[in-house]
PDB file of C-alpha atoms in Angstrom:
ATOM      1  CA  UNK A 663       0.000   0.000   0.000  1.00  0.00           C
ATOM      2  CA  UNK A 664       1.290   3.427  -0.851  1.00  0.00           C
ATOM      3  CA  UNK A 665       1.723   6.223   1.634  1.00  0.00           C
ATOM      4  CA  UNK A 666      -1.542   7.897   2.540  1.00  0.00           C
ATOM      5  CA  UNK A 667      -1.882  11.660   2.280  1.00  0.00           C
ATOM      6  CA  UNK A 668      -4.801  13.643   3.660  1.00  0.00           C
ATOM      7  CA  UNK A 669      -4.954  17.131   2.191  1.00  0.00           C
ATOM      8  CA  UNK A 670      -7.247  19.233   4.343  1.00  0.00           C
ATOM      9  CA  UNK A 671     -10.199  21.026   2.784  1.00  0.00           C
ATOM     10  CA  UNK A 672     -10.147  23.271   5.848  1.00  0.00           C
ATOM     11  CA  UNK A 673      -6.505  24.043   6.750  1.00  0.00           C
ATOM     12  CA  UNK A 674      -5.980  25.550  10.186  1.00  0.00           C
ATOM     13  CA  UNK A 675      -3.421  27.002  12.550  1.00  0.00           C
ATOM     14  CA  UNK A 676      -2.760  25.752  16.045  1.00  0.00           C
ATOM     15  CA  UNK A 677      -0.218  27.294  18.406  1.00  0.00           C
ATOM     16  CA  UNK A 678       1.570  29.097  15.608  1.00  0.00           C
ATOM     17  CA  UNK A 679       1.867  26.101  13.264  1.00  0.00           C
ATOM     18  CA  UNK A 680      -0.102  25.755  10.027  1.00  0.00           C
ATOM     19  CA  UNK A 681      -1.693  22.427   9.107  1.00  0.00           C
ATOM     20  CA  UNK A 682      -2.871  21.710   5.578  1.00  0.00           C
ATOM     21  CA  UNK A 683      -2.106  17.992   5.222  1.00  0.00           C
ATOM     22  CA  UNK A 684      -1.345  14.892   7.258  1.00  0.00           C
ATOM     23  CA  UNK A 685       0.584  11.802   6.211  1.00  0.00           C
ATOM     24  CA  UNK A 686      -0.054   9.006   8.715  1.00  0.00           C
ATOM     25  CA  UNK A 687       2.131   5.936   8.926  1.00  0.00           C
ATOM     26  CA  UNK A 688       0.565   2.481   8.676  1.00  0.00           C
ATOM     27  CA  UNK A 689      -0.802   1.199  12.005  1.00  0.00           C
ATOM     28  CA  UNK A 690       1.116  -1.347  14.026  1.00  0.00           C
ATOM     29  CA  UNK A 691      -0.237  -3.915  16.474  1.00  0.00           C
ATOM     30  CA  UNK A 692       0.545  -1.574  19.394  1.00  0.00           C
ATOM     31  CA  UNK A 693      -1.694   1.096  17.804  1.00  0.00           C
ATOM     32  CA  UNK A 694      -4.526  -1.399  17.488  1.00  0.00           C
ATOM     33  CA  UNK A 695      -4.033  -2.541  21.093  1.00  0.00           C
ATOM     34  CA  UNK A 696      -4.117   1.019  22.437  1.00  0.00           C
ATOM     35  CA  UNK A 697      -7.180   1.888  20.359  1.00  0.00           C
ATOM     36  CA  UNK A 698      -9.152  -1.174  21.489  1.00  0.00           C
ATOM     37  CA  UNK A 699      -8.155  -0.569  25.122  1.00  0.00           C
ATOM     38  CA  UNK A 700      -9.587   2.980  25.035  1.00  0.00           C
ATOM     39  CA  UNK A 701     -12.469   2.827  22.534  1.00  0.00           C
ATOM     40  CA  UNK A 702     -15.138   1.713  25.039  1.00  0.00           C
ATOM     41  CA  UNK A 703     -14.293   4.556  27.445  1.00  0.00           C
ATOM     42  CA  UNK A 704     -14.222   7.339  24.838  1.00  0.00           C
ATOM     43  CA  UNK A 705     -14.650   6.411  21.184  1.00  0.00           C
ATOM     44  CA  UNK A 706     -13.825   9.820  19.736  1.00  0.00           C
ATOM     45  CA  UNK A 707     -10.931  10.277  22.152  1.00  0.00           C
ATOM     46  CA  UNK A 708      -9.506   6.871  21.215  1.00  0.00           C
ATOM     47  CA  UNK A 709      -9.725   7.788  17.518  1.00  0.00           C
ATOM     48  CA  UNK A 710      -8.040  11.161  18.167  1.00  0.00           C
ATOM     49  CA  UNK A 711      -5.243   9.406  20.055  1.00  0.00           C
ATOM     50  CA  UNK A 712      -4.593   6.728  17.440  1.00  0.00           C
ATOM     51  CA  UNK A 713      -4.639   9.247  14.574  1.00  0.00           C
ATOM     52  CA  UNK A 714      -2.295  11.532  16.513  1.00  0.00           C
ATOM     53  CA  UNK A 715       0.077   8.614  17.047  1.00  0.00           C
ATOM     54  CA  UNK A 716      -0.087   7.614  13.380  1.00  0.00           C
ATOM     55  CA  UNK A 717       0.484  11.204  12.209  1.00  0.00           C
ATOM     56  CA  UNK A 718       3.127  11.694  14.922  1.00  0.00           C
ATOM     57  CA  UNK A 719       1.527  14.869  16.235  1.00  0.00           C
ATOM     58  CA  UNK A 720      -0.117  15.990  19.473  1.00  0.00           C
ATOM     59  CA  UNK A 721      -3.694  14.854  20.121  1.00  0.00           C
ATOM     60  CA  UNK A 722      -4.651  18.507  20.592  1.00  0.00           C
ATOM     61  CA  UNK A 723      -3.855  19.124  16.918  1.00  0.00           C
ATOM     62  CA  UNK A 724      -6.167  16.291  15.856  1.00  0.00           C
ATOM     63  CA  UNK A 725      -8.906  17.811  18.034  1.00  0.00           C
ATOM     64  CA  UNK A 726      -8.719  20.987  15.914  1.00  0.00           C
ATOM     65  CA  UNK A 727      -9.319  19.246  12.566  1.00  0.00           C
ATOM     66  CA  UNK A 728     -12.577  20.149  10.839  1.00  0.00           C
ATOM     67  CA  UNK A 729     -15.045  17.265  11.013  1.00  0.00           C
ATOM     68  CA  UNK A 730     -15.184  17.100   7.203  1.00  0.00           C
ATOM     69  CA  UNK A 731     -11.416  16.480   7.148  1.00  0.00           C
ATOM     70  CA  UNK A 732     -11.532  14.111  10.135  1.00  0.00           C
ATOM     71  CA  UNK A 733     -14.069  11.744   8.504  1.00  0.00           C
ATOM     72  CA  UNK A 734     -11.765  10.365   5.738  1.00  0.00           C
ATOM     73  CA  UNK A 735      -8.941   9.884   8.246  1.00  0.00           C
ATOM     74  CA  UNK A 736     -11.282   7.972  10.540  1.00  0.00           C
ATOM     75  CA  UNK A 737     -12.550   5.876   7.625  1.00  0.00           C
ATOM     76  CA  UNK A 738      -8.962   5.080   6.580  1.00  0.00           C
ATOM     77  CA  UNK A 739      -8.055   3.791  10.045  1.00  0.00           C
ATOM     78  CA  UNK A 740     -11.305   1.819  10.348  1.00  0.00           C
ATOM     79  CA  UNK A 741     -10.346   0.063   7.112  1.00  0.00           C
ATOM     80  CA  UNK A 742      -7.528  -1.607   9.049  1.00  0.00           C
ATOM     81  CA  UNK A 743      -9.910  -2.646  11.832  1.00  0.00           C
ATOM     82  CA  UNK A 744     -12.472  -4.499   9.708  1.00  0.00           C
ATOM     83  CA  UNK A 745     -10.299  -7.547   8.951  1.00  0.00           C
ATOM     84  CA  UNK A 746      -9.173  -7.689  12.590  1.00  0.00           C
ATOM     85  CA  UNK A 747     -12.691  -7.534  13.989  1.00  0.00           C
ATOM     86  CA  UNK A 748     -14.085 -10.187  11.652  1.00  0.00           C
ATOM     87  CA  UNK A 749     -11.194 -12.497  12.553  1.00  0.00           C
ATOM     88  CA  UNK A 750     -11.886 -12.152  16.284  1.00  0.00           C
ATOM     89  CA  UNK A 751     -15.380 -13.711  16.110  1.00  0.00           C
ATOM     90  CA  UNK A 752     -14.200 -16.852  17.884  1.00  0.00           C
TER      91      UNK A 752
END
């Protein structure tokens, strides 16, 4: 799979830095473990955390992303979860 690039439709500034795109790395097992551990407590918070880890930025930056820009990033990560969740129906 090629590197994923999310160009923001709604660029923003946070603490003096400008954000107009994010390039997350592919998730690792540790990312999946951390997400699953936290998703029942706070689903949106768990998604913010995992995307922040994958983009190697602070969670507070993720929290500032416009919802229209957040949706494709969320969908991208969930694409990795589907095969894992269907395999765990034991």
